[in-house]
Coordinates of N, CA, C and O and ligand atoms in Angstrom, one line a residue:
X1 N 28.3 -17.5 1.3 CA 27.5 -17.1 1.8 C 27.2 -18.0 3.1 O 26.6 -17.5 4.0
X2 N 27.7 -19.1 3.1 CA 27.1 -19.9 4.2 C 28.0 -19.4 5.7 O 28.8 -18.8 5.6
X3 N 27.2 -19.3 6.8 CA 27.4 -18.8 8.0 C 26.9 -17.4 8.4 O 27.2 -17.0 9.3
X4 N 26.5 -16.9 7.2 CA 26.2 -15.3 7.0 C 24.7 -15.3 7.9 O 24.7 -14.2 8.7
X5 N 23.8 -15.9 7.1 CA 22.4 -15.8 7.7 C 21.9 -17.2 7.5 O 21.5 -17.8 6.7
X6 N 21.5 -17.6 8.8 CA 21.1 -18.8 9.0 C 19.3 -19.0 9.2 O 19.0 -20.1 9.2
X7 N 18.8 -17.8 9.0 CA 17.2 -17.9 9.0 C 16.6 -17.6 8.0 O 16.8 -16.5 7.1
X8 N 16.4 -18.9 7.3 CA 15.7 -18.6 5.7 C 14.5 -18.4 6.0 O 13.7 -19.2 6.8
X9 N 13.6 -17.7 5.0 CA 12.0 -17.7 5.1 C 11.5 -17.9 3.7 O 12.1 -17.7 2.9
X10 N 10.9 -18.9 3.9 CA 9.9 -19.5 2.7 C 8.5 -19.5 3.1 O 8.0 -20.3 4.1
X11 N 7.7 -18.5 2.2 CA 6.1 -18.3 2.6 C 5.6 -18.9 1.4 O 5.5 -18.4 0.4
X12 N 4.8 -20.1 2.0 CA 4.0 -20.7 0.7 C 2.6 -20.0 0.5 O 1.8 -19.6 1.5
X13 N 2.4 -19.9 -1.1 CA 0.8 -19.3 -1.1 C -0.2 -20.3 -0.5 O 0.1 -21.4 -0.9
X14 N -1.2 -19.5 0.0 CA -2.1 -20.4 0.3 C -3.5 -20.0 -0.2 O -4.2 -19.0 0.1
X15 N -4.2 -21.0 -0.8 CA -5.4 -20.7 -1.5 C -5.6 -19.7 -2.5 O -4.7 -19.7 -3.4
X16 N -6.6 -18.8 -2.4 CA -6.6 -17.7 -3.6 C -5.3 -16.9 -3.6 O -4.8 -16.5 -2.8
X17 N -5.5 -16.1 -4.6 CA -4.1 -15.1 -4.9 C -4.3 -14.1 -3.7 O -5.5 -13.7 -3.2
X18 N -3.0 -13.9 -3.2 CA -3.1 -12.8 -1.9 C -3.2 -13.3 -0.4 O -3.4 -12.7 0.4
X19 N -3.1 -14.6 -0.5 CA -3.3 -15.4 0.8 C -1.9 -16.2 0.9 O -1.7 -16.8 -0.1
X20 N -1.4 -16.1 2.1 CA -0.1 -16.9 2.3 C -0.5 -17.8 3.5 O -1.0 -17.4 4.7
X21 N 0.4 -18.9 3.7 CA 0.3 -19.9 4.6 C 0.8 -19.4 6.2 O 2.0 -18.4 6.0
X22 N -0.1 -19.1 7.1 CA 0.5 -18.7 8.2 C 0.5 -17.1 8.7 O 1.0 -16.9 9.5
X23 N -0.4 -16.3 7.7 CA -0.2 -15.0 7.8 C -1.5 -14.7 8.2 O -2.5 -15.0 7.4
X24 N -1.8 -13.9 9.1 CA -3.0 -13.1 9.6 C -3.5 -12.3 8.8 O -2.7 -11.3 8.5
X25 N -4.6 -12.1 8.1 CA -5.4 -11.1 7.6 C -5.7 -10.3 8.4 O -7.0 -10.5 8.9
X26 N -5.4 -8.9 8.5 CA -6.0 -7.8 9.4 C -7.1 -7.0 8.8 O -6.5 -6.4 7.5
X27 N -8.4 -7.1 9.0 CA -9.1 -6.4 8.1 C -9.5 -5.3 9.0 O -9.8 -5.5 9.9
X28 N -9.8 -4.2 8.4 CA -10.4 -3.0 8.8 C -11.5 -2.8 8.2 O -12.1 -3.0 7.2
X29 N -12.6 -2.5 9.1 CA -13.9 -2.2 9.0 C -14.0 -0.7 8.3 O -13.1 0.2 8.7
X30 N -14.9 -0.5 7.6 CA -15.3 0.8 6.9 C -15.6 1.8 8.3 O -16.2 1.5 9.0
X31 N -15.0 2.8 8.3 CA -15.0 3.8 9.2 C -15.1 5.1 8.9 O -14.1 5.3 8.2
X32 N -16.0 6.1 9.0 CA -16.0 7.2 8.6 C -15.1 8.2 9.1 O -14.8 9.0 8.2
X33 N -14.4 8.0 10.4 CA -13.4 8.8 10.6 C -12.0 8.4 10.3 O -10.9 8.9 10.3
X34 N -11.7 7.0 9.9 CA -10.7 6.4 9.2 C -10.1 7.2 8.0 O -11.0 7.5 7.0
X35 N -8.8 7.5 7.8 CA -8.3 7.6 6.8 C -8.3 6.7 5.6 O -8.0 7.1 4.4
X36 N -8.4 5.6 5.6 CA -8.5 4.5 4.8 C -10.1 4.2 4.7 O -10.5 4.2 5.5
X37 N -10.4 3.1 3.9 CA -11.9 2.5 3.8 C -11.3 1.1 3.1 O -10.8 0.8 1.9
X38 N -11.8 0.1 3.6 CA -11.6 -1.3 3.1 C -10.9 -2.0 2.8 O -10.2 -2.4 1.6
X39 N -9.7 -1.5 3.6 CA -8.4 -2.0 3.2 C -8.0 -3.5 4.3 O -8.2 -3.2 5.6
X40 N -7.3 -4.5 3.9 CA -6.7 -5.2 4.5 C -5.5 -5.4 4.6 O -4.8 -5.1 3.3
X41 N -4.7 -5.8 5.7 CA -3.3 -5.7 5.9 C -2.7 -6.9 5.9 O -3.2 -7.5 7.0
X42 N -1.5 -7.6 5.4 CA -0.8 -9.1 5.9 C 0.6 -8.8 6.0 O 1.1 -8.4 5.3
X43 N 1.2 -8.6 7.1 CA 2.5 -8.6 7.1 C 3.2 -10.0 6.9 O 2.8 -11.1 7.5
X44 N 4.0 -10.1 5.8 CA 4.6 -11.2 5.7 C 5.9 -11.6 6.1 O 5.7 -12.7 6.8
X45 N 6.9 -10.9 6.2 CA 7.9 -11.4 6.8 C 8.9 -10.1 6.8 O 8.7 -9.1 6.0
X46 N 10.0 -10.2 7.7 CA 11.1 -9.3 7.9 C 12.0 -9.4 6.8 O 12.5 -10.8 6.4
X47 N 12.4 -8.6 6.0 CA 13.4 -8.8 4.8 C 14.4 -7.9 4.6 O 14.4 -6.9 5.4
X48 N 15.3 -8.1 3.8 CA 16.5 -7.5 3.6 C 17.3 -7.1 4.7 O 17.8 -6.2 5.4
X49 N 17.6 -8.5 5.6 CA 18.6 -8.6 6.7 C 17.8 -8.3 7.9 O 18.5 -7.5 9.0
X50 N 16.3 -8.0 7.9 CA 15.8 -7.3 8.8 C 15.6 -5.8 8.7 O 14.9 -5.2 9.5
X51 N 16.1 -5.2 7.8 CA 15.8 -3.7 7.8 C 14.7 -3.3 7.1 O 14.1 -2.0 7.1
X52 N 13.9 -4.3 6.3 CA 12.7 -4.0 5.7 C 11.5 -5.2 6.1 O 11.8 -6.1 6.8
X53 N 10.3 -4.8 5.8 CA 9.5 -5.6 5.8 C 8.4 -5.8 4.7 O 8.4 -4.9 4.1
X54 N 8.1 -7.0 4.4 CA 7.1 -7.2 3.1 C 5.6 -7.1 4.0 O 5.5 -7.9 4.6
X55 N 4.7 -6.2 3.1 CA 3.6 -6.5 3.6 C 2.7 -6.6 2.4 O 3.3 -6.3 1.3
X56 N 1.3 -6.8 2.4 CA 0.5 -7.1 1.3 C -0.9 -6.4 1.7 O -1.3 -6.9 2.9
X57 N -1.2 -5.5 0.9 CA -2.4 -4.9 1.1 C -3.4 -4.9 0.4 O -3.2 -5.5 -0.9
X58 N -4.6 -5.4 0.4 CA -5.7 -5.4 -0.4 C -7.1 -4.3 -0.2 O -7.4 -4.0 1.2
X59 N -7.3 -3.5 -1.2 CA -8.3 -2.6 -1.0 C -9.5 -3.0 -2.0 O -9.5 -3.4 -3.0
X60 N -10.7 -3.3 -1.1 CA -11.8 -3.6 -2.0 C -12.6 -2.5 -2.7 O -11.9 -1.4 -2.7
X61 N -13.3 -3.0 -3.7 CA -13.9 -1.6 -4.5 C -14.4 -0.7 -3.8 O -15.3 -1.3 -2.8
X62 N -14.3 0.2 -4.2 CA -14.8 1.7 -3.3 C -14.2 2.1 -2.1 O -14.3 2.9 -1.4
X63 N -13.2 1.4 -1.6 CA -12.1 1.7 -0.8 C -10.7 2.5 -1.2 O -10.7 2.6 -2.4
X64 N -10.0 2.7 -0.4 CA -8.9 3.4 -0.6 C -7.8 3.4 0.7 O -8.3 3.3 1.6
X65 N -6.9 3.5 0.3 CA -5.8 3.5 1.4 C -5.6 5.1 1.9 O -6.1 6.1 1.1
X66 N -4.8 5.0 3.0 CA -4.9 6.4 3.4 C -3.9 7.4 2.6 O -3.0 7.0 1.9
X67 N -4.5 8.9 2.4 CA -3.8 9.6 1.4 C -2.8 10.4 2.8 O -3.1 10.7 3.5
X68 N -1.3 10.0 2.6 CA -0.5 10.3 3.4 C 0.9 10.6 2.8 O 1.0 10.4 1.3
X69 N 1.6 11.1 3.5 CA 3.2 11.1 3.3 C 4.3 11.0 4.3 O 3.7 11.2 5.2
X70 N 5.4 10.7 4.3 CA 6.1 10.2 5.4 C 7.6 10.6 4.4 O 8.0 10.2 3.5
X71 N 8.7 10.1 5.7 CA 10.1 10.3 5.2 C 10.7 8.9 4.5 O 11.6 8.9 3.8
X72 N 9.9 7.6 5.1 CA 10.2 6.3 4.7 C 9.6 6.1 3.2 O 8.5 7.1 3.0
X73 N 10.2 5.2 2.5 CA 9.3 5.0 1.3 C 9.0 3.8 1.0 O 9.6 3.0 2.0
X74 N 8.5 3.5 -0.1 CA 7.8 2.4 -0.2 C 8.2 2.1 -1.8 O 8.4 2.6 -2.4
X75 N 8.3 0.7 -1.8 CA 8.5 -0.1 -3.0 C 7.5 -1.1 -3.3 O 7.1 -1.9 -2.2
X76 N 6.3 -0.9 -4.1 CA 5.4 -1.5 -4.4 C 5.0 -2.5 -5.9 O 5.9 -1.9 -6.6
X77 N 4.4 -3.6 -5.7 CA 4.2 -4.1 -6.8 C 2.8 -4.8 -6.8 O 2.4 -5.2 -5.9
X78 N 2.2 -4.4 -7.8 CA 0.7 -4.9 -7.8 C 0.5 -6.3 -8.1 O 1.3 -6.5 -9.4
X79 N -0.2 -7.3 -7.3 CA -0.3 -8.5 -7.6 C -2.0 -8.8 -8.3 O -1.7 -9.7 -9.2
X80 N -2.7 -8.1 -7.8 CA -4.0 -8.3 -8.7 C -5.0 -7.0 -8.5 O -4.9 -6.1 -7.9
X81 N -5.8 -7.1 -9.7 CA -6.6 -6.2 -9.6 C -6.2 -4.8 -10.7 O -4.9 -4.9 -10.9
X82 N -7.0 -3.9 -11.0 CA -6.8 -2.7 -11.5 C -7.0 -1.5 -10.6 O -7.9 -1.6 -9.7
X83 N -6.3 -0.4 -10.6 CA -6.6 0.9 -9.8 C -5.8 1.9 -10.6 O -5.3 1.8 -11.6
X84 N -5.8 2.8 -9.7 CA -4.9 4.0 -9.9 C -4.0 4.6 -8.5 O -4.4 4.0 -7.3
X85 N -3.2 5.1 -8.8 CA -2.6 5.8 -7.5 C -2.1 7.3 -7.8 O -1.9 7.6 -8.9
X86 N -2.2 7.8 -6.8 CA -1.7 9.3 -6.7 C -0.3 9.4 -6.0 O -0.3 8.5 -5.1
X87 N 0.6 10.1 -6.6 CA 2.0 9.8 -6.4 C 2.9 11.1 -6.9 O 2.8 11.4 -7.9
X88 N 2.8 11.9 -5.7 CA 3.2 13.5 -5.8 C 2.1 14.3 -6.5 O 1.2 14.3 -5.7
X89 N 2.1 14.8 -7.6 CA 1.1 15.6 -8.2 C 0.7 14.6 -9.5 O -0.2 15.6 -10.2
X90 N 0.6 13.6 -9.6 CA 0.0 12.8 -10.7 C -0.6 11.6 -10.3 O -0.4 10.9 -9.2
X91 N -1.5 11.2 -11.2 CA -2.4 10.0 -10.9 C -1.9 9.3 -12.1 O -1.8 9.5 -13.4
X92 N -1.5 7.8 -11.4 CA -1.0 6.4 -12.4 C -1.9 5.5 -12.6 O -2.4 5.1 -11.5
X93 N -1.7 4.8 -13.7 CA -2.6 3.8 -13.8 C -2.2 2.4 -13.1 O -0.9 2.5 -13.1
X94 N -2.5 1.5 -12.6 CA -1.8 0.4 -12.2 C -2.6 -1.0 -12.7 O -3.9 -1.1 -12.7
X95 N -2.1 -1.8 -12.6 CA -2.6 -3.3 -13.1 C -1.3 -4.2 -12.6 O 0.0 -4.0 -12.1
X96 N -1.5 -5.7 -12.6 CA -0.9 -6.4 -12.1 C 0.4 -6.2 -12.8 O 0.9 -6.3 -13.8
X97 N 1.5 -6.4 -11.7 CA 2.9 -6.4 -12.1 C 3.3 -5.0 -12.4 O 4.7 -5.2 -12.5
X98 N 2.8 -4.3 -12.2 CA 3.3 -3.0 -12.3 C 3.8 -2.5 -11.0 O 3.5 -3.0 -9.9
X99 N 5.0 -1.7 -11.1 CA 5.8 -1.3 -10.1 C 5.7 0.2 -9.5 O 5.6 1.1 -10.3
X100 N 5.6 0.4 -8.4 CA 5.4 2.1 -7.7 C 6.7 2.2 -7.0 O 6.9 1.2 -6.0
X101 N 7.7 3.1 -7.0 CA 8.4 3.6 -6.1 C 7.8 4.7 -5.4 O 7.9 5.7 -6.0
X102 N 7.3 4.9 -4.1 CA 7.1 6.0 -3.5 C 8.0 6.6 -2.8 O 8.7 6.2 -1.7
X103 N 8.6 8.2 -3.1 CA 9.6 8.5 -2.7 C 9.4 9.1 -1.3 O 8.0 9.2 -0.6
X104 N 10.0 9.8 -0.7 CA 10.0 10.5 0.7 C 9.3 11.5 0.7 O 9.6 12.4 -0.5
X105 N 8.5 11.8 1.6 CA 7.8 13.3 1.4 C 6.7 13.4 0.3 O 7.0 14.4 -0.2
X106 N 6.1 12.0 -0.2 CA 5.4 12.5 -1.5 C 4.0 12.0 -1.1 O 3.8 10.8 -0.6
X107 N 3.0 12.5 -1.2 CA 1.8 12.1 -1.1 C 1.4 11.1 -2.1 O 1.7 10.9 -3.2
X108 N 0.6 10.0 -1.3 CA 0.4 8.8 -2.1 C -1.1 8.4 -1.6 O -1.4 8.3 -0.4
X109 N -1.6 7.6 -2.4 CA -2.9 6.9 -2.1 C -3.3 6.1 -3.1 O -2.7 6.2 -4.3
X110 N -3.8 4.6 -3.0 CA -4.1 3.8 -4.1 C -5.5 3.5 -3.8 O -6.2 3.2 -2.9
X111 N -6.1 3.3 -5.0 CA -7.7 3.2 -5.2 C -7.9 2.1 -6.4 O -7.2 2.3 -7.4
X112 N -8.6 1.1 -6.2 CA -9.3 0.0 -7.0 C -10.1 0.5 -7.8 O -10.6 1.6 -7.9
X113 N -10.0 0.3 -9.1 CA -11.0 0.3 -10.3 C -11.8 -1.0 -10.6 O -10.8 -2.2 -10.5
X114 N -13.0 -0.7 -10.7 CA -13.5 -1.9 -11.3 C -14.2 -3.1 -9.8 O -14.4 -2.4 -9.0
X115 N -14.7 -4.3 -10.4 CA -15.2 -5.1 -9.1 C -14.1 -6.0 -8.4 O -14.7 -6.9 -7.7
X116 N -12.8 -5.8 -9.1 CA -11.8 -6.7 -8.2 C -11.2 -5.9 -7.3 O -10.9 -4.7 -7.5
X117 N -10.7 -6.3 -6.0 CA -9.8 -5.7 -5.2 C -8.4 -5.6 -6.0 O -8.4 -6.6 -6.7
X118 N -7.9 -4.4 -5.4 CA -6.9 -3.9 -5.9 C -5.5 -4.5 -4.4 O -5.8 -4.3 -3.3
X119 N -4.9 -5.5 -5.1 CA -3.7 -6.3 -4.2 C -2.7 -5.9 -4.3 O -2.1 -5.9 -5.7
X120 N -1.5 -5.3 -3.7 CA -0.2 -5.1 -3.9 C 0.7 -5.4 -2.9 O 0.7 -5.2 -1.7
X121 N 2.0 -5.7 -3.3 CA 3.0 -6.0 -2.1 C 3.6 -4.6 -1.9 O 3.6 -3.7 -2.6
X122 N 4.1 -4.7 -0.6 CA 4.7 -3.4 -0.2 C 5.9 -3.5 0.8 O 5.9 -4.0 1.8
X123 N 7.0 -3.2 0.1 CA 8.2 -3.3 0.9 C 8.5 -2.0 1.6 O 8.4 -0.6 0.9
X124 N 8.6 -2.1 3.0 CA 8.8 -0.7 3.6 C 10.0 -0.8 4.7 O 10.3 -2.1 5.1
X125 N 10.8 0.1 4.9 CA 12.0 -0.1 6.0 C 11.2 -0.3 7.5 O 10.0 0.1 7.9
X126 N 11.9 -1.1 8.4 CA 11.2 -1.4 9.6 C 11.3 -0.2 10.7 O 10.4 0.2 11.3
X127 N 12.4 0.9 10.3 CA 12.5 1.8 11.1 C 11.8 2.9 10.2 O 12.3 3.6 9.2
X128 N 10.6 3.5 10.6 CA 9.9 4.3 9.7 C 9.3 5.3 10.8 O 9.0 5.1 11.7
X129 N 9.1 6.6 10.1 CA 8.2 7.8 10.8 C 6.9 7.5 10.6 O 6.2 6.7 9.6
X130 N 6.1 8.6 11.5 CA 4.6 8.4 11.5 C 4.3 9.0 10.3 O 4.6 10.1 9.7
X131 N 3.0 8.4 9.4 CA 2.6 9.3 8.1 C 2.0 10.6 8.6 O 1.5 10.7 10.0
X132 N 2.3 11.5 7.9 CA 1.5 12.9 8.1 C 0.1 13.0 7.2 O 0.4 12.3 5.9
X133 N -0.9 13.2 7.7 CA -2.1 13.4 6.8 C -2.0 14.9 6.2 O -1.8 15.4 6.8
X134 N -2.9 15.2 5.0 CA -2.9 16.4 4.9 C -3.8 17.3 5.4 O -4.9 16.9 6.0
X135 N -3.0 18.4 5.7 CA -4.0 19.5 6.4 C -5.1 20.0 5.4 O -4.8 19.8 4.4
X136 N -5.8 21.0 5.8 CA -7.0 21.5 4.9 C -6.0 22.2 3.5 O -6.5 22.1 2.3
X137 N -5.5 22.9 3.8 CA -4.5 23.8 2.9 C -3.7 22.6 2.0 O -3.9 22.8 0.6
X138 N -3.3 21.6 2.4 CA -2.5 20.7 1.5 C -3.5 20.0 0.8 O -3.3 20.0 -0.5
X139 N -4.7 19.9 1.5 CA -5.6 18.9 0.7 C -6.0 19.9 -0.3 O -6.1 19.4 -1.8
X140 N -6.3 21.1 -0.2 CA -6.9 22.0 -1.3 C -5.7 22.2 -2.4 O -6.0 22.1 -3.7
X141 N -4.4 22.1 -2.2 CA -3.6 22.2 -3.0 C -3.5 21.2 -4.0 O -3.3 21.1 -5.4
X142 N -3.5 19.9 -3.2 CA -3.7 18.2 -4.1 C -4.7 18.4 -5.0 O -4.8 18.3 -6.2
X143 N -6.2 19.2 -4.4 CA -7.3 18.8 -5.4 C -7.4 19.8 -6.5 O -8.2 19.5 -7.5
X144 N -6.3 20.6 -6.1 CA -6.3 21.8 -7.3 C -5.2 21.4 -8.4 O -5.3 21.9 -9.9
X145 N -4.6 20.1 -8.4 CA -3.9 19.7 -9.6 C -4.7 18.7 -10.4 O -5.8 18.4 -10.2
X146 N -4.4 18.7 -11.6 CA -5.5 18.2 -12.5 C -5.7 16.6 -12.3 O -5.0 15.7 -12.3
X147 N -6.9 16.5 -12.3 CA -7.3 14.8 -12.3 C -7.4 14.4 -11.0 O -7.8 13.5 -10.5
X148 N -6.7 15.4 -9.6 CA -6.8 14.9 -8.7 C -7.9 14.8 -7.6 O -8.5 14.1 -6.9
X149 N -9.0 16.0 -8.0 CA -10.1 16.0 -7.4 C -10.8 14.9 -7.6 O -11.5 14.0 -6.7
X150 N -10.8 14.6 -8.8 CA -11.6 13.4 -9.6 C -11.5 12.1 -8.9 O -12.2 11.3 -8.5
X151 N -9.9 12.0 -8.9 CA -9.5 11.0 -8.3 C -9.9 10.6 -6.6 O -10.3 9.9 -6.3
X152 N -9.6 11.6 -6.1 CA -10.1 11.5 -4.5 C -11.4 11.3 -4.5 O -11.9 10.9 -3.1
X153 N -12.3 11.8 -5.0 CA -13.9 11.8 -5.1 C -14.3 10.4 -5.8 O -15.6 10.3 -5.9
X154 N -13.4 9.6 -6.3 CA -13.9 8.4 -7.2 C -14.3 7.6 -6.1 O -14.1 7.2 -5.1
Ligands
LIG201 MN1 2.5 5.2 3.2

């Protein structure tokens, strides 16, 4: 493989779980109009030959990621905390090292449980479409599914 890829990437853990050397943590303030709440994002590096990007998200207790869907896909691994995710028409429990693959055009949202942040790695394509938020009819359809209204209101 020599000569193929001369750009090696090695990023060291820095301090507590969920921090890396030289990686800026982008914090989003709580905002009533924002579709997410209490989420930080770290862009780790471009991966898979530049086709994809590793990110790390942390959601504080009481927060949540955006309820959205899009054509691009996510591969997720939980690194810390516990929580649940909505994926399609079901709610799944989440804990450290659990893996989630979010298919195309599938509604998804991540929520922590307990008093520790929910932190997860997310691998995503560099070339990605803009997320779609649910309109009122789509939201009503989701809320009619078993357990989903309670999840969204938790
Ligand atoms: Mn997404």
